[in-house]
Tab-separated table of C-alpha atoms in Angstrom:
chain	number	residue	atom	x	y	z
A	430	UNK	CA	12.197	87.968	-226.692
A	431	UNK	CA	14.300	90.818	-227.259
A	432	UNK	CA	15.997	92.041	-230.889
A	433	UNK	CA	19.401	93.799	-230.326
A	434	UNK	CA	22.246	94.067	-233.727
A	435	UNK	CA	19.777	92.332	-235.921
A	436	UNK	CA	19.616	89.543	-233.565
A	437	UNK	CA	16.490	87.783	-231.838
A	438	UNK	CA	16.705	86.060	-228.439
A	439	UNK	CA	14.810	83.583	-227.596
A	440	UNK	CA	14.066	82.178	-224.583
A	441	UNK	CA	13.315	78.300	-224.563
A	442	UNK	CA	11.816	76.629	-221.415
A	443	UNK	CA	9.612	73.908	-222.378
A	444	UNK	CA	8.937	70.201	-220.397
A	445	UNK	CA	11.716	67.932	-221.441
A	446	UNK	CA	9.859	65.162	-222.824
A	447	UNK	CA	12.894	63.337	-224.386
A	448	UNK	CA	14.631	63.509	-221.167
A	449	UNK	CA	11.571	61.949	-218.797
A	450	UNK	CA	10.786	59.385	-221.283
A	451	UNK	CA	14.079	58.223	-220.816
A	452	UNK	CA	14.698	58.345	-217.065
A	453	UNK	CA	11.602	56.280	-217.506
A	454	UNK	CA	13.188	53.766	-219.138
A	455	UNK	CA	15.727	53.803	-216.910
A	456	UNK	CA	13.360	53.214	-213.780
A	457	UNK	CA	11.838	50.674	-215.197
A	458	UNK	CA	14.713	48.800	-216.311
A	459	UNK	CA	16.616	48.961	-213.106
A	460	UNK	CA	13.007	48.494	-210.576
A	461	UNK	CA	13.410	44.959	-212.606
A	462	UNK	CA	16.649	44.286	-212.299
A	463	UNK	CA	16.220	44.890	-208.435
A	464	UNK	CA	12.848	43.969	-207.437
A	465	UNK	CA	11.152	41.699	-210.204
A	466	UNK	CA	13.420	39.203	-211.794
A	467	UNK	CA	13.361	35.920	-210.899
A	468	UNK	CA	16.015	34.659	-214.198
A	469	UNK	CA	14.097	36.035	-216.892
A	470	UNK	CA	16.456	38.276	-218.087
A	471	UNK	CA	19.424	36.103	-218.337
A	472	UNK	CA	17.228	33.263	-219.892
A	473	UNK	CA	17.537	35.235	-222.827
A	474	UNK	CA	21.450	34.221	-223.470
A	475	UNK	CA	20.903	31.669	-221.155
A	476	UNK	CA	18.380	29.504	-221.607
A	477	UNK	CA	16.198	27.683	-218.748
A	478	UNK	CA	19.423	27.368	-216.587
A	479	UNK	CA	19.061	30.776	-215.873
A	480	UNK	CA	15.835	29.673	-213.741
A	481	UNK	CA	17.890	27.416	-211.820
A	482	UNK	CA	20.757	29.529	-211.103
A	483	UNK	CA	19.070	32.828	-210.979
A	484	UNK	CA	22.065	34.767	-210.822
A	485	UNK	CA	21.211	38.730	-211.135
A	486	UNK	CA	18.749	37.212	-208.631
A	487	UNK	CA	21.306	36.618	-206.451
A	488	UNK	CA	22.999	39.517	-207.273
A	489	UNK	CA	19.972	41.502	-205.783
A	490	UNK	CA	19.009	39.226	-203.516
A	491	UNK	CA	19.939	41.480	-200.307
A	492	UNK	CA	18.818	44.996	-201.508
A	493	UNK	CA	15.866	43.212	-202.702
A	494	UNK	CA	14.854	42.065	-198.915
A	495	UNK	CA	15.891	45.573	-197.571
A	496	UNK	CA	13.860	47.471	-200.246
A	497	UNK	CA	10.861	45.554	-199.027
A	498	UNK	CA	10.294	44.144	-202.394
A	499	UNK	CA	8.839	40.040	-202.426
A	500	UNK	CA	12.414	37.828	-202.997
A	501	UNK	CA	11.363	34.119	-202.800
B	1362	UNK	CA	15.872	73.413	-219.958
B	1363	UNK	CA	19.406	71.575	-219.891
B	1364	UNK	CA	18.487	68.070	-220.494
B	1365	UNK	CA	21.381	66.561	-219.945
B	1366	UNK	CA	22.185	68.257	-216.896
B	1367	UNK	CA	18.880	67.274	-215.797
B	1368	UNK	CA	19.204	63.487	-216.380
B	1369	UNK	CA	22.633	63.399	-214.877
B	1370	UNK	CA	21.182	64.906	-211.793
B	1371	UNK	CA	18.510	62.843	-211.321
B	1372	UNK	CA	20.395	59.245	-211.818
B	1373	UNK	CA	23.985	60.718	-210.169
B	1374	UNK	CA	21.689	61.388	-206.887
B	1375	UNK	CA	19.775	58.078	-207.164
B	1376	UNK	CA	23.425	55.970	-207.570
B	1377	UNK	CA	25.208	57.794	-204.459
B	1378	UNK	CA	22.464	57.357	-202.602
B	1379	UNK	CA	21.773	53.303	-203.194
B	1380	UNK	CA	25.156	53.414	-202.765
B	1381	UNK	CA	25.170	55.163	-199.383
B	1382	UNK	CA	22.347	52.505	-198.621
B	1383	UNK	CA	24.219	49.656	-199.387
B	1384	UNK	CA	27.085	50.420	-197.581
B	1385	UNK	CA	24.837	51.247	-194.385
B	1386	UNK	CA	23.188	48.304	-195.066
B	1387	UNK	CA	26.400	46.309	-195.312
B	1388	UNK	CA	26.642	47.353	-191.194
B	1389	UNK	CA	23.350	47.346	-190.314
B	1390	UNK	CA	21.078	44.857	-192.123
B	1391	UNK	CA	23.390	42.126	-193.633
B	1392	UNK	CA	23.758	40.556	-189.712
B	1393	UNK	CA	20.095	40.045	-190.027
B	1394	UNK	CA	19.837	38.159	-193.317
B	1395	UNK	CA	22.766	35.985	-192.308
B	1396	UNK	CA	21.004	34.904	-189.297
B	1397	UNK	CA	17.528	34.215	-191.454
B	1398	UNK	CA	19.948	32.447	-193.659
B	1399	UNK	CA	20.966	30.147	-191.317
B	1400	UNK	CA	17.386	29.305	-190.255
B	1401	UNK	CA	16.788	28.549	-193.669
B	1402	UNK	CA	19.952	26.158	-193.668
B	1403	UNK	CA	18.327	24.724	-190.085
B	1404	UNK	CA	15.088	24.097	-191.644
B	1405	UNK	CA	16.556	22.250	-194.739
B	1406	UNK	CA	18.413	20.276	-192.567
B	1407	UNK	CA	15.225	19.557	-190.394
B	1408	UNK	CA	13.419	18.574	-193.199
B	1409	UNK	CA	16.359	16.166	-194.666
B	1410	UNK	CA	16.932	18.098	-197.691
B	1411	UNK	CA	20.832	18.137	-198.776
B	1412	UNK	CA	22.819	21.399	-198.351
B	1413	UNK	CA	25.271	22.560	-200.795
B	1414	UNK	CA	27.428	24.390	-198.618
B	1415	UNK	CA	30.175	25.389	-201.271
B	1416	UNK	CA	27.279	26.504	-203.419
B	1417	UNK	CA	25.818	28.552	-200.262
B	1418	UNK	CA	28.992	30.403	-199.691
B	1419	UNK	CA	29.351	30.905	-203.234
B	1420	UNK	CA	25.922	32.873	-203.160
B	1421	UNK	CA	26.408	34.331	-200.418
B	1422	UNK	CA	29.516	36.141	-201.724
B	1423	UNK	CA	27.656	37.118	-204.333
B	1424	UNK	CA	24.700	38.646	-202.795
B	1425	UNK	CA	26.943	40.449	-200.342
B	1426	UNK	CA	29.372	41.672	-202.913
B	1427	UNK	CA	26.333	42.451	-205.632
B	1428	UNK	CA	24.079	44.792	-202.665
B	1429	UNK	CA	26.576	47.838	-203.337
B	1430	UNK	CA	25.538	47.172	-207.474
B	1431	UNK	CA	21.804	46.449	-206.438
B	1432	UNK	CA	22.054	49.601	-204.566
B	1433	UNK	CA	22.851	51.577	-207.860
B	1434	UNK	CA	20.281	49.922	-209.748
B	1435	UNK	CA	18.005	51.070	-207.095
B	1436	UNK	CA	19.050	54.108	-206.876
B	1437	UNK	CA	18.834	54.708	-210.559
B	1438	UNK	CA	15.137	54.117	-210.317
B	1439	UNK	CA	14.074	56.007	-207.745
B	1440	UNK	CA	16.753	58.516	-209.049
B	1441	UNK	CA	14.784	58.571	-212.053
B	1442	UNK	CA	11.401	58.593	-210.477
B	1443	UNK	CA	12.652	61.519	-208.457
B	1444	UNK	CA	13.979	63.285	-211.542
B	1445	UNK	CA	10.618	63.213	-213.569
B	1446	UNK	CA	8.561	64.149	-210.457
B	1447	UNK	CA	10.675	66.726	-209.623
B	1448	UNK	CA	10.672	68.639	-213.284
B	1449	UNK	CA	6.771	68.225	-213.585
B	1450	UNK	CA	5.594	69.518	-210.123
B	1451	UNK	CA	9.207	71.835	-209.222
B	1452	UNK	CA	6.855	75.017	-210.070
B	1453	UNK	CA	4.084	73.739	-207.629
B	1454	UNK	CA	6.148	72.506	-204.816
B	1455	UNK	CA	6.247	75.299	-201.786
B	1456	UNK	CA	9.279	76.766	-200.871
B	1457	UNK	CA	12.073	79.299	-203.482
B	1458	UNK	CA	14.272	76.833	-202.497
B	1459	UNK	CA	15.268	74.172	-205.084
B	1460	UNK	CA	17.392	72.065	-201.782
B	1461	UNK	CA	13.527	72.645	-199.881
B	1462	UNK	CA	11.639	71.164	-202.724
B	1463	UNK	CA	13.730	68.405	-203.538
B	1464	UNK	CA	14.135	67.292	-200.268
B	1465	UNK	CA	9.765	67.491	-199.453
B	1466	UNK	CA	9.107	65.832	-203.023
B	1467	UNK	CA	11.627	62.835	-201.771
B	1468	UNK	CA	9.950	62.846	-198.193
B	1469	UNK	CA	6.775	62.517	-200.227
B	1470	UNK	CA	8.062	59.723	-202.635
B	1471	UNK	CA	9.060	58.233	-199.467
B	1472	UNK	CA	5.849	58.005	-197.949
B	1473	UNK	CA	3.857	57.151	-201.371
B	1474	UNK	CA	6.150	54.548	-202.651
B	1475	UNK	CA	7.990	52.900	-199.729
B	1476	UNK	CA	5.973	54.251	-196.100
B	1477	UNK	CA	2.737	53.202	-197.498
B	1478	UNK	CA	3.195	49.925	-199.537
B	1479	UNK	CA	5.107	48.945	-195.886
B	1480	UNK	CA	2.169	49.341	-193.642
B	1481	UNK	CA	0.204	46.686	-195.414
B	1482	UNK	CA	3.275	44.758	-196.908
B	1483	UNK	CA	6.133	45.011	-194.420
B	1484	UNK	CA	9.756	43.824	-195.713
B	1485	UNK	CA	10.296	39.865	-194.606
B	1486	UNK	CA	13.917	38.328	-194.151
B	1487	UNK	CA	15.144	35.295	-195.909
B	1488	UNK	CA	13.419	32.168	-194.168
B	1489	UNK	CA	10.069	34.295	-194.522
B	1490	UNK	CA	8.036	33.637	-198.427
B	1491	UNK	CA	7.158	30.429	-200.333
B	1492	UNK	CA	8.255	30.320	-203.520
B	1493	UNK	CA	5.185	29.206	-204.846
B	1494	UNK	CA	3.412	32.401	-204.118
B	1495	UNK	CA	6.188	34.883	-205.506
B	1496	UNK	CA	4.010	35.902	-208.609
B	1497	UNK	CA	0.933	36.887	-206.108
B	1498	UNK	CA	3.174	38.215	-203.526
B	1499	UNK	CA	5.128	40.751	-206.663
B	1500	UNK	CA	1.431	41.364	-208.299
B	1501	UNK	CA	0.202	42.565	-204.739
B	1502	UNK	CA	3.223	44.741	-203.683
B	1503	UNK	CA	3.535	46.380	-207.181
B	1504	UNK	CA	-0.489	47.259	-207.521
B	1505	UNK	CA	-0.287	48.194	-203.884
B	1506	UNK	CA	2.881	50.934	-205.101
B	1507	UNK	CA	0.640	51.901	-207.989
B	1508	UNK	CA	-2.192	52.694	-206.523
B	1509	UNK	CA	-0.725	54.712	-203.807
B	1510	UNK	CA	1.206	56.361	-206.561
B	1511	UNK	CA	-2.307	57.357	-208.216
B	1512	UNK	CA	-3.661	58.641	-205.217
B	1513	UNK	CA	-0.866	60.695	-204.605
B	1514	UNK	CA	-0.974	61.965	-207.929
B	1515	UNK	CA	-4.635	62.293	-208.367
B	1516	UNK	CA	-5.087	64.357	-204.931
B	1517	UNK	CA	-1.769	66.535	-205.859
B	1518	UNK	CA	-3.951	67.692	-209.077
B	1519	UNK	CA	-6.968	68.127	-207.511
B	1520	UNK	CA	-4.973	70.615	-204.968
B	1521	UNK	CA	-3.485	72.433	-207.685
B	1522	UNK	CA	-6.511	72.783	-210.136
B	1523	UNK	CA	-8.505	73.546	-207.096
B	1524	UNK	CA	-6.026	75.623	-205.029
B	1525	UNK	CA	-8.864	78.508	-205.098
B	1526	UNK	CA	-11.034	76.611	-202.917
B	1527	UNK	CA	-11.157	77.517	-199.248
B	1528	UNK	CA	-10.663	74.820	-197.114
B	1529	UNK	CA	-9.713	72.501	-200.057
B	1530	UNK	CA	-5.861	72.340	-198.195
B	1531	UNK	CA	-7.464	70.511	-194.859
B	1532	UNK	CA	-10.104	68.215	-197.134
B	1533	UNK	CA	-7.290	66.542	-199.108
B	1534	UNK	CA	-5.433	65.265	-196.152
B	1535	UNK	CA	-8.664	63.986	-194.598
B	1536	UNK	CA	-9.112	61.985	-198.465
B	1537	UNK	CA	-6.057	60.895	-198.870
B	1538	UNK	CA	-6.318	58.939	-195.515
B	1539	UNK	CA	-9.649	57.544	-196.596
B	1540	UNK	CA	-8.274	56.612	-199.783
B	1541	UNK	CA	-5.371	54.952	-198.074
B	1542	UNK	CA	-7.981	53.255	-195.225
B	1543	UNK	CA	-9.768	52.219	-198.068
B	1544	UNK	CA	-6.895	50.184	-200.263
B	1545	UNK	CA	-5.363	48.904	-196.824
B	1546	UNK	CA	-8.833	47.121	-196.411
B	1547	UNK	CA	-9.562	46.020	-199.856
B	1548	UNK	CA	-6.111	44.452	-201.055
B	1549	UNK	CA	-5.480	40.948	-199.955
B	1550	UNK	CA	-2.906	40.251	-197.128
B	1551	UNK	CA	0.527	38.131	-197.340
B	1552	UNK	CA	-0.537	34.966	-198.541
B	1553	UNK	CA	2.458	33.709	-196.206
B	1554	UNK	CA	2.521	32.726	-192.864
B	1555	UNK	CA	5.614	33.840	-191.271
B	1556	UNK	CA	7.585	30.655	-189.763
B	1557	UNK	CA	11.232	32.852	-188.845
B	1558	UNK	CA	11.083	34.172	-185.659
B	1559	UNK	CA	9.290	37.142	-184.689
B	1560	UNK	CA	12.407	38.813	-182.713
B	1561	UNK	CA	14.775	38.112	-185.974
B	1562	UNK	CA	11.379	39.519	-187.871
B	1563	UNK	CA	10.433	42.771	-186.517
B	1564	UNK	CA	14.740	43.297	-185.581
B	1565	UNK	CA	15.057	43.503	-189.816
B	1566	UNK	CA	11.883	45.454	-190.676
B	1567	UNK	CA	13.241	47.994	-188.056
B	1568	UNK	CA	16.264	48.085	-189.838
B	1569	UNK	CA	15.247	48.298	-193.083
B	1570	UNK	CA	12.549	50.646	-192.484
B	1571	UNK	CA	14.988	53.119	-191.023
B	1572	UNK	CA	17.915	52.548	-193.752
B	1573	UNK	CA	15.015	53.166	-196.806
B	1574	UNK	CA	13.941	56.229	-194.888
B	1575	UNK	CA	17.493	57.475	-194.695
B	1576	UNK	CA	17.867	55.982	-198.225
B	1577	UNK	CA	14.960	58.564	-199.484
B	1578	UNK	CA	16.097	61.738	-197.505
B	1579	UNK	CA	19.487	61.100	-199.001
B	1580	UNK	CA	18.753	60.887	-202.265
B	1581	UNK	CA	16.287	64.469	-202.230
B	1582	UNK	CA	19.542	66.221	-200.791
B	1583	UNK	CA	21.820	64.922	-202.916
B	1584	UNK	CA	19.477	65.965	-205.941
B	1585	UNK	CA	18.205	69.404	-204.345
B	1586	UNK	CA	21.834	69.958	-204.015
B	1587	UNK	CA	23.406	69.465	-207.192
B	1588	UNK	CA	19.810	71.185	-209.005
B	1589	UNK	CA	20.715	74.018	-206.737
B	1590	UNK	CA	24.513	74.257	-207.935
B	1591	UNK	CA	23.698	73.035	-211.803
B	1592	UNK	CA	20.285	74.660	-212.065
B	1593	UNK	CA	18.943	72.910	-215.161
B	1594	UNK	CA	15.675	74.561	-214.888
B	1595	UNK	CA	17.142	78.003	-216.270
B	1596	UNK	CA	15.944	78.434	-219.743
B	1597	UNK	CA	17.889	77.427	-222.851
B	1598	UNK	CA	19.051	80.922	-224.745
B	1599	UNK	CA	18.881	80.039	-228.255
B	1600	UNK	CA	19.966	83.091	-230.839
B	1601	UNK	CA	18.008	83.546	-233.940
B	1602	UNK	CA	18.795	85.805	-237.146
């Protein structure tokens, strides 16, 4: 801290909390998308047809495989 | 502590990496699950189940065309994962350099989350799972991830609280490869047998293995790199009357 013209500097460095709790969100949202969801997420707009087609399944059906992440 | 640039960092690295991945993967791995695809069409066929063709290709399109978004997703979490890591143990990490330390915490992530989890539950191809056992098979990788993540974590603590120790730096690595022994033994294996070929099988683990590797290193150089040029760390000058 240093005072200079009547003014006070401070210097802020603390653990962004707000900042890892939402790149936490983030990777746990996306580690779904990719490696977990087997039409649960659409099934929400979708209803049980999403289980059939399973299509953001599909959509990360090869990273899923190449991640080493279970598929089917 | 810049936040934002700190978030940006962390997820921009993740996405050009799973990017990079899925186009390497495009080259390298898709030949692979076409031909495990096709032994899945074989066996269908063998069993006198109907094949949708049309519908095949459809998917197919899809899941070719949706790996370079699956790669972002990925890469967002384990851009993420990277990010929070990174700003918790950055001070502890050896090396001045923020392109050293990025690149060692990734080589680390690599080896906890990916390296690890693989020795015990290596990657299968298409033509390799039964459906029926997908819940087990996600319950197993996922605790398998965790745990290593734990032990990681826990023996990365230990060091630091007990950095005075003499010594302490050559016991940890002889723990953590207990610890490891120890989970490999106790968690169940693959409920699956594997009925692909072995060839087509160990061909795609190879691959994989080597594009996820490349995948990790990526990502910690992309993110050492832009820390390095953005440095988010510096501290937040905040004038008060």
């Amino acid at each position: 801290m240093s005072s200079q013209h009547g003014l006070r500097l401070i210097q802020k460095d603390q653990t962004p909390k707000l900042a890892i709790v939402v790149l936490a969100i983030v990777a746990i949202l996306s580690i779904y998308i990719v490696g977990y969801d087997q039409g649960q997420l659409f099934s929400l707009a979708q209803g049980n047809d999403a289980y059939q087609s399973m299509w953001l399944h599909e959509f990360t059906h090869d990273i899923r495989h190449a991640a080493g992440f279970p598929c089917h | 502590m810049n936040s934002y640039n700190f978030i940006f960092i962390a997820l921009l690295a993740g996405v050009l990496a799973g990017l990079i991945l899925a186009g390497v993967n495009y080259f390298v791995v898709e030949p692979y699950i076409d031909q495990a695809i096709g032994i899945e069409v074989d066996n269908s066929i063998a069993a006198g189940e109907p094949v949708n063709y049309e519908e095949l290709n459809t998917y197919r399109i899809w899941q070719k065309d949706g790996t370079f978004a699956a790669g972002a997703f990925l890469g967002l979490s384990y851009g993420a994962i990277l990010g929070i890591a990174y700003v918790i143990s950055r001070k502890y990490i050896p090396s001045y350099d923020d392109r050293k330390k990025a690149l060692i915490l990734a080589a680390v992530m690599c080896l906890t989350l990916y390296v690890i989890p693989f020795i015990k539950y290596p990657a299968n191809p298409p033509a390799v799972g039964d459906p029926e056992t997908i819940g087990l098979r996600d319950t197993l990788y996922t605790s398998y991830q965790l745990t290593s993540g734990l032990i990681t974590v826990g023996l990365s603590v230990l060091l630091i609280k007990m950095r005075s120790i003499n010594n302490l730096k050559y016991l940890i690595p002889i723990i953590y490869l207990g610890l490891i022994a120890f989970i490999y033994a106790v968690f169940p294996s693959n409920p699956d047998s594997i009925t692909a070929p072995m060839d087509l099988v160990n061909a795609f683990r190879t691959a994989t293995f080597s594009t996820m590797v490349m995948f990790y290193l990526v990502m910690g150089g992309i993110f050492g790199l832009l820390w390095h040029r953005f440095k988010p760390h510096e501290p937040t000058r905040v004038e008060a009357r």
